[in-house]
Amino acid sequence: MKRLLALTAAAFISLPLSPALAHDGAPGAPGAGDPYFPDQGNGGYDAGHYDLSLDYDPSSARLIGVAGITARATQALSRFNLDLVSTLAVRSVTVDGRPAAFTQSGSELVVTPARSLPSGRGFSVVVRYDGKATHVIDPDGSLDGWIKTSDGVFNANEPQGAMTWYPGNHHMTDKATYRFTVTVPSTRVAVANGDLVAKWSQGERTTSVWDSHEPMASYLATVSIGKFEFADARIGGYRVTTAVDPKLAGDAKGFPERHPPVLDYFSSVFGPYPFSSTGGIVDHAPEVGYALETQTRPIYPRVPSESLLAHELAHQWFGNSVTPTLWRDIWLNEGFATYAEWLWVDKLGTRTVQASFDAAYATAAEDDFWQSPPADPGGPENLFHDPVYDRGAMTLHMLRREVGDAAFFAILRAWASDYKYGNADTAAFIALSERVSGKQLDALFEAWLFKPGKPAL
Ligand SMILES: [Zn+2]
């Protein structure tokens, strides 16, 4: 699942290496090659599983972590990087059980194993770390990562917050499975992705264990902590796990039961729901100002409306199971989830998809909205600008009008199934659309995805 770095491999092969040097390998790249976040992710290995043990005290914000990472070398490695903010101090690192040398600089933890790792070799890393955990500020000014609330943590990590609470290969092309073992004061509840598999209390501390079986990009991981009303039940064929801030309990009445109808409808349109459980985390976090589709269990800063609930649940197919290859392709997440909102409110009888399209298209031609094409947002500060969402959704509606309903929904289902648990880019979506519909669609996508200006109808 990890995108191989052709540049690094080529540079390595072109060196006139002696056999001894070849055996020692070369350093893994410090980034995965994404132009929007050059330091994000790392080269030279593919992470397969994270076993994270986290102990957190909300009153001091002190986080104590032990991260066990199972990975495979994709080149002969003399050393490799993990992404972790240096405000968290690393105390020790082992590779395959042996102490390894390490340094921390910026958001890079550089690990030099006692013995280099041959290409193709599986290996395990254990990192012990602690410190006062906090968020980072994104290029667009939003809070990202370990975001403290009055009673715990609102933990949302798109696009770069994962490095604020655990070391890893934090580019979305390297998906992995997870186990979270989280210990918090018993007055608090910790909620992570996947399925709650164990819970126990000792003294005044409670530990919960969560398994996330399906591959996950690290920006979709969450360990959220607060004074939550917790529920975990089978409803309509789904395991629905929810946590609601008691301040919002009144408005959130019936929140668990709202999930199955949306998921049933999306399953009928997009194909089977890709994960073993669902649910959501409703926190009182007015300072955050956004919701995130954290895998299996979105996190909301308030009780979600029907369209916001539909948006975050649609991301489970589009964004979480099928994930972009580069951040520039983010319209494949947001345009699709916005179109799914339009489908859901149409299904509810509130507003037709065509009316949603018309309302968005009514934006005046001279408005800045039309100057930023969705498949080329221009930089990380524009990742979550309106055109990525609304013009992205309009692109899908134009595709539907061009190819007809049968081909359009066949395209969406093929996208969800062909790239399940993987990564794909805009070029792959265009190729798939042309293959399924049998139509030449360059002009449509060029006008709607790539060219500044308001496309004619
Ligand atoms: Zn979204």
Short mmCIF file of C-alpha atoms and ligand atoms in Angstrom, two decimals:
data_model
loop_
_atom_site.label_atom_id
_atom_site.label_comp_id
_atom_site.label_asym_id
_atom_site.label_seq_id
_atom_site.Cartn_x
_atom_site.Cartn_y
_atom_site.Cartn_z
CA MET A 1 0.00 0.00 0.00
CA LYS A 2 2.96 2.28 0.43
CA ARG A 3 3.82 4.20 -2.70
CA LEU A 4 7.38 3.34 -3.60
CA LEU A 5 9.69 6.29 -4.03
CA ALA A 6 11.19 5.84 -7.48
CA LEU A 7 13.55 8.76 -6.91
CA THR A 8 15.14 7.26 -3.81
CA ALA A 9 15.45 3.81 -5.34
CA ALA A 10 17.00 5.19 -8.53
CA ALA A 11 19.49 7.33 -6.61
CA PHE A 12 20.48 4.31 -4.58
CA ILE A 13 20.92 1.99 -7.55
CA SER A 14 22.96 4.55 -9.52
CA LEU A 15 25.63 4.79 -6.81
CA PRO A 16 28.76 2.70 -7.44
CA LEU A 17 28.27 0.63 -4.31
CA SER A 18 30.67 -1.86 -2.87
CA PRO A 19 29.01 -5.11 -1.69
CA ALA A 20 29.52 -4.00 1.93
CA LEU A 21 27.71 -0.69 1.35
CA ALA A 22 24.89 -2.44 -0.52
CA HIS A 23 24.44 -4.66 2.48
CA ASP A 24 24.29 -1.63 4.77
CA GLY A 25 21.59 0.00 2.69
CA ALA A 26 20.70 3.67 2.45
CA PRO A 27 18.63 6.02 4.59
CA GLY A 28 14.86 5.99 3.98
CA ALA A 29 13.49 9.25 2.57
CA PRO A 30 12.28 11.76 5.20
CA GLY A 31 9.02 12.39 3.29
CA ALA A 32 6.60 10.46 1.08
CA GLY A 33 6.88 12.97 -1.77
CA ASP A 34 3.60 14.85 -1.37
CA PRO A 35 4.15 18.44 -2.62
CA TYR A 36 1.60 19.88 -0.13
CA PHE A 37 3.30 18.31 2.93
CA PRO A 38 6.86 17.35 1.90
CA ASP A 39 7.90 16.05 5.35
CA GLN A 40 4.78 13.95 5.81
CA GLY A 41 5.25 10.19 5.63
CA ASN A 42 8.59 8.52 5.05
CA GLY A 43 10.28 6.32 2.47
CA GLY A 44 11.90 2.92 2.66
CA TYR A 45 9.29 0.93 4.53
CA ASP A 46 5.60 0.06 4.65
CA ALA A 47 3.89 0.07 8.06
CA GLY A 48 1.44 -2.83 8.53
CA HIS A 49 0.18 -2.52 12.11
CA TYR A 50 0.28 -0.07 14.99
CA ASP A 51 -0.16 -1.25 18.58
CA LEU A 52 -0.54 1.99 20.55
CA SER A 53 -0.66 2.11 24.35
CA LEU A 54 -1.59 5.59 25.55
CA ASP A 55 -1.97 6.88 29.08
CA TYR A 56 -3.42 10.38 29.35
CA ASP A 57 -4.15 12.75 32.19
CA PRO A 58 -6.51 15.55 31.04
CA SER A 59 -5.64 17.81 34.00
CA SER A 60 -1.92 17.97 33.15
CA ALA A 61 -2.22 17.13 29.40
CA ARG A 62 0.57 14.64 29.97
CA LEU A 63 0.61 11.79 27.46
CA ILE A 64 2.68 8.65 28.02
CA GLY A 65 2.90 6.46 24.94
CA VAL A 66 4.32 3.16 23.83
CA ALA A 67 4.01 2.65 20.07
CA GLY A 68 4.66 -0.80 18.65
CA ILE A 69 4.92 -0.70 14.86
CA THR A 70 5.20 -3.69 12.53
CA ALA A 71 6.61 -2.80 9.12
CA ARG A 72 8.40 -4.16 6.06
CA ALA A 73 11.49 -2.63 4.46
CA THR A 74 10.94 -1.66 0.81
CA GLN A 75 14.65 -0.96 0.30
CA ALA A 76 17.83 -1.91 2.13
CA LEU A 77 17.65 0.51 5.07
CA SER A 78 20.52 1.91 7.10
CA ARG A 79 18.08 4.17 8.94
CA PHE A 80 14.49 5.36 8.66
CA ASN A 81 12.21 8.15 9.86
CA LEU A 82 8.93 8.27 11.77
CA ASP A 83 6.78 11.40 12.04
CA LEU A 84 6.38 12.71 15.61
CA VAL A 85 6.39 16.27 16.96
CA SER A 86 9.51 16.90 19.02
CA THR A 87 7.48 18.41 21.90
CA LEU A 88 6.90 14.74 22.77
CA ALA A 89 10.21 13.39 24.08
CA VAL A 90 11.29 9.97 22.88
CA ARG A 91 12.85 7.96 25.73
CA SER A 92 13.86 4.80 23.89
CA VAL A 93 13.55 3.02 20.55
CA THR A 94 14.10 -0.64 19.81
CA VAL A 95 14.15 -2.37 16.41
CA ASP A 96 13.50 -6.12 16.52
CA GLY A 97 14.04 -5.97 20.28
CA ARG A 98 17.51 -4.35 20.10
CA PRO A 99 18.13 -0.77 21.30
CA ALA A 100 18.39 1.61 18.34
CA ALA A 101 19.99 5.07 18.10
CA PHE A 102 17.60 7.95 17.48
CA THR A 103 17.41 11.73 17.08
CA GLN A 104 14.44 14.12 17.04
CA SER A 105 14.27 17.22 14.87
CA GLY A 106 11.12 19.14 13.97
CA SER A 107 8.51 16.49 13.22
CA GLU A 108 11.05 13.80 12.30
CA LEU A 109 12.18 10.96 14.55
CA VAL A 110 15.24 9.41 12.88
CA VAL A 111 15.94 5.81 13.89
CA THR A 112 19.22 4.00 13.20
CA PRO A 113 18.90 0.29 13.97
CA ALA A 114 21.89 -1.59 15.40
CA ARG A 115 21.89 -3.64 12.20
CA SER A 116 20.68 -2.41 8.82
CA LEU A 117 17.50 -3.94 7.41
CA PRO A 118 17.60 -5.86 4.11
CA SER A 119 14.99 -4.97 1.49
CA GLY A 120 11.81 -7.00 1.97
CA ARG A 121 12.52 -7.78 5.62
CA GLY A 122 9.69 -7.49 8.14
CA PHE A 123 10.68 -5.68 11.33
CA SER A 124 9.18 -4.32 14.52
CA VAL A 125 9.82 -0.99 16.23
CA VAL A 126 8.90 0.02 19.78
CA VAL A 127 9.01 3.73 20.66
CA ARG A 128 8.55 4.94 24.25
CA TYR A 129 7.71 8.63 24.54
CA ASP A 130 5.97 11.18 26.74
CA GLY A 131 5.27 14.86 27.16
CA LYS A 132 2.63 17.52 27.17
CA ALA A 133 0.48 16.76 24.13
CA THR A 134 -1.01 19.54 22.04
CA HIS A 135 -2.33 20.33 18.57
CA VAL A 136 -0.67 21.92 15.53
CA ILE A 137 -2.04 24.72 13.34
CA ASP A 138 -2.65 23.84 9.69
CA PRO A 139 -1.76 26.02 6.68
CA ASP A 140 -5.44 27.10 6.58
CA GLY A 141 -5.34 28.16 10.25
CA SER A 142 -7.42 25.31 11.70
CA LEU A 143 -6.58 23.28 14.80
CA ASP A 144 -5.33 19.78 14.00
CA GLY A 145 -4.33 16.80 16.12
CA TRP A 146 -4.51 16.47 19.90
CA ILE A 147 -6.96 19.32 20.56
CA LYS A 148 -7.66 19.86 24.26
CA THR A 149 -11.23 20.49 25.38
CA SER A 150 -12.58 21.49 28.81
CA ASP A 151 -12.90 17.81 29.76
CA GLY A 152 -10.51 15.89 27.50
CA VAL A 153 -9.40 15.73 23.87
CA PHE A 154 -11.08 16.30 20.51
CA ASN A 155 -8.73 14.24 18.38
CA ALA A 156 -9.02 14.94 14.64
CA ASN A 157 -5.94 14.56 12.43
CA GLU A 158 -6.57 15.66 8.87
CA PRO A 159 -4.21 16.45 7.26
CA GLN A 160 -1.22 16.34 9.65
CA GLY A 161 -2.34 15.92 13.29
CA ALA A 162 -1.36 12.25 13.77
CA MET A 163 2.25 13.29 14.49
CA THR A 164 1.00 15.18 17.59
CA TRP A 165 0.23 11.96 19.50
CA TYR A 166 2.03 8.93 18.01
CA PRO A 167 5.04 8.16 15.82
CA GLY A 168 4.27 6.68 12.42
CA ASN A 169 4.42 6.82 8.66
CA HIS A 170 1.86 9.58 8.47
CA HIS A 171 1.11 9.89 4.77
CA MET A 172 -2.23 8.49 3.65
CA THR A 173 -0.62 6.10 1.14
CA ASP A 174 0.65 3.93 3.99
CA LYS A 175 -2.45 2.38 5.54
CA ALA A 176 -2.25 -0.02 8.47
CA THR A 177 -4.38 -1.87 11.02
CA TYR A 178 -4.47 -0.65 14.63
CA ARG A 179 -4.91 -1.64 18.23
CA PHE A 180 -5.42 1.17 20.77
CA THR A 181 -5.02 0.52 24.50
CA VAL A 182 -6.02 3.76 26.23
CA THR A 183 -5.91 4.54 29.95
CA VAL A 184 -7.67 7.62 31.33
CA PRO A 185 -9.15 8.67 34.70
CA SER A 186 -12.34 6.69 35.35
CA THR A 187 -14.32 9.96 35.27
CA ARG A 188 -13.54 10.09 31.52
CA VAL A 189 -14.30 7.87 28.50
CA ALA A 190 -11.78 7.19 25.72
CA VAL A 191 -13.17 6.32 22.27
CA ALA A 192 -11.09 5.11 19.33
CA ASN A 193 -11.70 3.62 15.87
CA GLY A 194 -13.02 0.13 15.28
CA ASP A 195 -14.43 -2.26 17.84
CA LEU A 196 -14.23 -2.03 21.63
CA VAL A 197 -12.76 -5.41 22.61
CA ALA A 198 -11.95 -5.00 26.32
CA LYS A 199 -12.39 -2.58 29.20
CA TRP A 200 -11.25 -2.70 32.83
CA SER A 201 -10.67 -0.39 35.79
CA GLN A 202 -7.83 -0.36 38.26
CA GLY A 203 -7.86 2.14 41.08
CA GLU A 204 -9.19 5.36 39.61
CA ARG A 205 -8.04 4.64 36.05
CA THR A 206 -9.94 2.87 33.27
CA THR A 207 -8.37 1.16 30.28
CA SER A 208 -10.22 0.43 27.04
CA VAL A 209 -8.91 -1.59 24.09
CA TRP A 210 -10.00 -0.95 20.50
CA ASP A 211 -9.24 -3.00 17.40
CA SER A 212 -9.35 -1.46 13.96
CA HIS A 213 -9.18 -4.47 11.62
CA GLU A 214 -9.45 -2.73 8.28
CA PRO A 215 -6.52 -0.73 6.86
CA MET A 216 -6.60 2.93 7.91
CA ALA A 217 -4.71 6.07 6.89
CA SER A 218 -3.31 7.77 9.99
CA TYR A 219 -5.21 11.03 9.40
CA LEU A 220 -8.38 8.99 10.10
CA ALA A 221 -7.24 7.58 13.44
CA THR A 222 -8.73 9.03 16.62
CA VAL A 223 -8.49 8.60 20.37
CA SER A 224 -11.01 11.09 21.74
CA ILE A 225 -11.44 11.60 25.45
CA GLY A 226 -14.11 13.31 27.53
CA LYS A 227 -17.01 13.07 29.93
CA PHE A 228 -19.09 11.09 27.45
CA GLU A 229 -22.37 9.22 27.60
CA PHE A 230 -21.26 5.98 25.98
CA ALA A 231 -23.38 3.43 24.08
CA ASP A 232 -22.38 0.30 22.17
CA ALA A 233 -25.22 -1.71 20.66
CA ARG A 234 -26.36 -3.70 17.62
CA ILE A 235 -28.91 -1.64 15.73
CA GLY A 236 -30.34 -2.67 12.37
CA GLY A 237 -27.47 -4.99 11.56
CA TYR A 238 -24.68 -2.57 12.52
CA ARG A 239 -22.53 -2.33 15.61
CA VAL A 240 -23.16 1.31 16.55
CA THR A 241 -20.74 2.78 19.09
CA THR A 242 -21.41 6.35 20.18
CA ALA A 243 -20.09 8.84 22.71
CA VAL A 244 -21.98 12.05 23.44
CA ASP A 245 -20.96 14.99 25.61
CA PRO A 246 -23.61 15.20 28.39
CA LYS A 247 -24.03 18.93 27.62
CA LEU A 248 -25.52 17.86 24.26
CA ALA A 249 -27.46 14.81 25.44
CA GLY A 250 -30.85 16.45 24.88
CA ASP A 251 -30.22 17.38 21.23
CA ALA A 252 -28.44 14.06 20.63
CA LYS A 253 -31.40 11.92 21.68
CA GLY A 254 -31.70 9.04 19.20
CA PHE A 255 -28.23 9.68 17.76
CA PRO A 256 -27.25 5.96 17.54
CA GLU A 257 -30.51 5.09 15.74
CA ARG A 258 -29.90 7.74 13.07
CA HIS A 259 -26.98 5.75 11.55
CA PRO A 260 -28.55 2.56 10.07
CA PRO A 261 -31.01 4.31 7.68
CA VAL A 262 -28.21 6.43 6.16
CA LEU A 263 -25.85 3.45 5.90
CA ASP A 264 -28.56 1.22 4.39
CA TYR A 265 -29.29 3.82 1.74
CA PHE A 266 -25.62 4.42 0.91
CA SER A 267 -25.01 0.65 0.79
CA SER A 268 -27.76 0.37 -1.81
CA VAL A 269 -26.13 3.12 -3.88
CA PHE A 270 -22.35 2.67 -3.32
CA GLY A 271 -22.06 -1.02 -2.37
CA PRO A 272 -21.57 -2.73 1.02
CA TYR A 273 -20.51 -0.67 4.06
CA PRO A 274 -16.74 -1.34 4.24
CA PHE A 275 -16.17 -1.49 8.03
CA SER A 276 -17.03 -3.74 10.99
CA SER A 277 -18.64 -1.02 13.10
CA THR A 278 -20.01 2.51 12.91
CA GLY A 279 -21.15 5.30 15.21
CA GLY A 280 -19.90 8.75 16.13
CA ILE A 281 -18.37 10.99 18.76
CA VAL A 282 -20.37 14.13 19.59
CA ASP A 283 -18.19 16.48 21.61
CA HIS A 284 -18.92 19.97 22.85
CA ALA A 285 -16.02 21.71 21.07
CA PRO A 286 -17.13 25.09 19.69
CA GLU A 287 -13.45 26.11 19.35
CA VAL A 288 -12.86 23.39 16.71
CA GLY A 289 -15.44 24.34 14.11
CA TYR A 290 -15.32 21.25 11.92
CA ALA A 291 -16.31 17.59 11.92
CA LEU A 292 -14.08 14.78 10.65
CA GLU A 293 -14.87 11.40 9.12
CA THR A 294 -12.55 9.50 11.51
CA GLN A 295 -12.68 5.87 10.38
CA THR A 296 -15.78 3.92 11.47
CA ARG A 297 -16.67 6.70 13.92
CA PRO A 298 -16.79 10.36 12.79
CA ILE A 299 -16.16 13.10 15.33
CA TYR A 300 -18.45 16.15 15.54
CA PRO A 301 -18.00 19.43 17.46
CA ARG A 302 -21.79 19.58 17.96
CA VAL A 303 -24.82 17.38 17.22
CA PRO A 304 -24.74 16.84 13.42
CA SER A 305 -27.54 17.83 11.06
CA GLU A 306 -28.89 15.15 8.67
CA SER A 307 -26.68 16.43 5.84
CA LEU A 308 -23.53 16.55 8.00
CA LEU A 309 -24.21 13.03 9.30
CA ALA A 310 -24.67 11.82 5.71
CA HIS A 311 -21.50 13.63 4.61
CA GLU A 312 -19.28 11.99 7.25
CA LEU A 313 -20.84 8.53 6.78
CA ALA A 314 -20.40 8.76 2.98
CA HIS A 315 -16.69 9.38 3.60
CA GLN A 316 -16.45 5.85 5.00
CA TRP A 317 -16.64 4.72 1.36
CA PHE A 318 -15.06 7.78 -0.25
CA GLY A 319 -11.97 8.93 1.60
CA ASN A 320 -11.61 6.19 4.20
CA SER A 321 -11.91 2.93 2.25
CA VAL A 322 -10.85 4.54 -1.05
CA THR A 323 -8.24 7.17 -0.17
CA PRO A 324 -6.51 9.70 -2.44
CA THR A 325 -2.86 9.25 -3.38
CA LEU A 326 -1.91 12.91 -2.91
CA TRP A 327 -3.54 15.69 -0.89
CA ARG A 328 -4.14 17.58 -4.14
CA ASP A 329 -6.79 14.94 -4.99
CA ILE A 330 -8.88 15.80 -1.93
CA TRP A 331 -11.96 16.52 -4.10
CA LEU A 332 -12.23 12.70 -4.41
CA ASN A 333 -13.16 12.83 -0.70
CA GLU A 334 -15.05 16.10 -0.38
CA GLY A 335 -16.78 16.30 -3.74
CA PHE A 336 -18.08 12.74 -3.29
CA ALA A 337 -19.23 13.29 0.32
CA THR A 338 -20.98 16.52 -0.71
CA TYR A 339 -22.73 14.72 -3.56
CA ALA A 340 -23.78 12.03 -1.07
CA GLU A 341 -25.34 14.78 1.10
CA TRP A 342 -27.31 15.90 -1.96
CA LEU A 343 -28.44 12.29 -2.54
CA TRP A 344 -29.51 11.85 1.09
CA VAL A 345 -31.57 15.05 1.37
CA ASP A 346 -33.16 14.14 -1.98
CA LYS A 347 -33.99 10.70 -0.55
CA LEU A 348 -35.52 12.40 2.51
CA GLY A 349 -37.66 14.54 0.22
CA THR A 350 -36.11 17.79 1.47
CA ARG A 351 -34.42 18.96 -1.75
CA THR A 352 -33.70 17.31 -5.08
CA VAL A 353 -30.12 16.73 -6.25
CA GLN A 354 -30.85 18.99 -9.22
CA ALA A 355 -31.95 21.79 -6.85
CA SER A 356 -28.72 21.39 -4.84
CA PHE A 357 -26.72 21.58 -8.07
CA ASP A 358 -28.67 24.65 -9.26
CA ALA A 359 -28.11 26.45 -5.94
CA ALA A 360 -24.35 25.88 -6.16
CA TYR A 361 -24.19 26.73 -9.88
CA ALA A 362 -26.01 30.02 -9.23
CA THR A 363 -22.77 31.43 -7.76
CA ALA A 364 -21.90 34.45 -9.94
CA ALA A 365 -19.28 33.83 -12.65
CA GLU A 366 -17.06 36.63 -11.28
CA ASP A 367 -17.04 35.10 -7.76
CA ASP A 368 -13.65 33.81 -6.51
CA PHE A 369 -15.36 30.45 -6.04
CA TRP A 370 -14.87 29.63 -9.74
CA GLN A 371 -11.19 30.56 -9.83
CA SER A 372 -9.98 27.50 -7.88
CA PRO A 373 -10.56 24.26 -9.82
CA PRO A 374 -11.31 21.34 -7.46
CA ALA A 375 -8.61 18.95 -8.73
CA ASP A 376 -5.94 21.66 -8.47
CA PRO A 377 -6.57 23.61 -5.25
CA GLY A 378 -3.17 25.35 -5.55
CA GLY A 379 -1.74 24.59 -2.13
CA PRO A 380 -2.39 23.11 1.34
CA GLU A 381 -4.04 26.35 2.53
CA ASN A 382 -6.88 25.69 0.04
CA LEU A 383 -7.42 21.98 0.78
CA PHE A 384 -10.81 22.55 2.39
CA HIS A 385 -12.04 25.52 0.36
CA ASP A 386 -15.61 25.51 -0.97
CA PRO A 387 -14.77 24.61 -4.61
CA VAL A 388 -13.25 21.28 -3.48
CA TYR A 389 -16.63 20.42 -1.99
CA ASP A 390 -19.29 22.11 -4.10
CA ARG A 391 -17.64 22.23 -7.52
CA GLY A 392 -16.42 18.67 -6.83
CA ALA A 393 -20.02 17.59 -6.27
CA MET A 394 -21.17 19.56 -9.33
CA THR A 395 -18.56 17.66 -11.38
CA LEU A 396 -20.16 14.39 -10.34
CA HIS A 397 -23.60 15.68 -11.22
CA MET A 398 -22.39 16.74 -14.68
CA LEU A 399 -20.87 13.27 -15.09
CA ARG A 400 -24.23 11.74 -14.13
CA ARG A 401 -26.05 13.90 -16.70
CA GLU A 402 -23.53 12.95 -19.38
CA VAL A 403 -23.45 9.15 -18.85
CA GLY A 404 -26.93 8.51 -17.39
CA ASP A 405 -27.99 7.09 -14.02
CA ALA A 406 -27.13 3.43 -14.68
CA ALA A 407 -23.53 4.12 -15.77
CA PHE A 408 -23.04 6.83 -13.13
CA PHE A 409 -23.97 4.64 -10.17
CA ALA A 410 -22.01 1.73 -11.71
CA ILE A 411 -18.97 4.06 -11.73
CA LEU A 412 -19.44 4.92 -8.03
CA ARG A 413 -19.81 1.24 -7.08
CA ALA A 414 -16.77 0.22 -9.16
CA TRP A 415 -14.72 3.04 -7.55
CA ALA A 416 -15.67 1.78 -4.07
CA SER A 417 -14.98 -1.88 -4.87
CA ASP A 418 -11.93 -1.66 -7.21
CA TYR A 419 -9.96 0.51 -4.76
CA LYS A 420 -11.40 -0.83 -1.48
CA TYR A 421 -8.92 -0.19 1.40
CA GLY A 422 -6.46 1.32 -1.10
CA ASN A 423 -5.47 4.59 -2.72
CA ALA A 424 -6.36 6.12 -6.08
CA ASP A 425 -6.00 9.47 -7.84
CA THR A 426 -8.04 11.71 -10.12
CA ALA A 427 -6.56 10.15 -13.29
CA ALA A 428 -7.75 6.73 -12.08
CA PHE A 429 -11.27 8.08 -11.56
CA ILE A 430 -11.39 9.60 -15.04
CA ALA A 431 -10.10 6.35 -16.57
CA LEU A 432 -12.68 4.31 -14.64
CA SER A 433 -15.51 6.66 -15.68
CA GLU A 434 -14.54 6.34 -19.34
CA ARG A 435 -14.20 2.57 -19.11
CA VAL A 436 -17.55 1.98 -17.38
CA SER A 437 -19.51 4.49 -19.49
CA GLY A 438 -17.73 3.79 -22.78
CA LYS A 439 -17.61 7.56 -23.36
CA GLN A 440 -14.78 10.02 -23.97
CA LEU A 441 -14.99 12.38 -20.99
CA ASP A 442 -11.81 14.49 -21.17
CA ALA A 443 -13.62 17.71 -22.07
CA LEU A 444 -16.11 17.39 -19.21
CA PHE A 445 -13.45 16.73 -16.58
CA GLU A 446 -11.10 19.35 -18.01
CA ALA A 447 -13.78 22.03 -17.74
CA TRP A 448 -15.08 21.03 -14.30
CA LEU A 449 -11.99 19.80 -12.48
CA PHE A 450 -8.94 21.53 -13.91
CA LYS A 451 -9.81 24.86 -15.58
CA PRO A 452 -10.38 28.08 -13.62
CA GLY A 453 -13.63 29.86 -14.50
CA LYS A 454 -17.32 28.96 -14.49
CA PRO A 455 -18.00 26.10 -16.92
CA ALA A 456 -20.95 26.52 -19.29
CA LEU A 457 -23.83 24.07 -18.97
ZN ZN B 1 -15.80 15.91 4.23
#
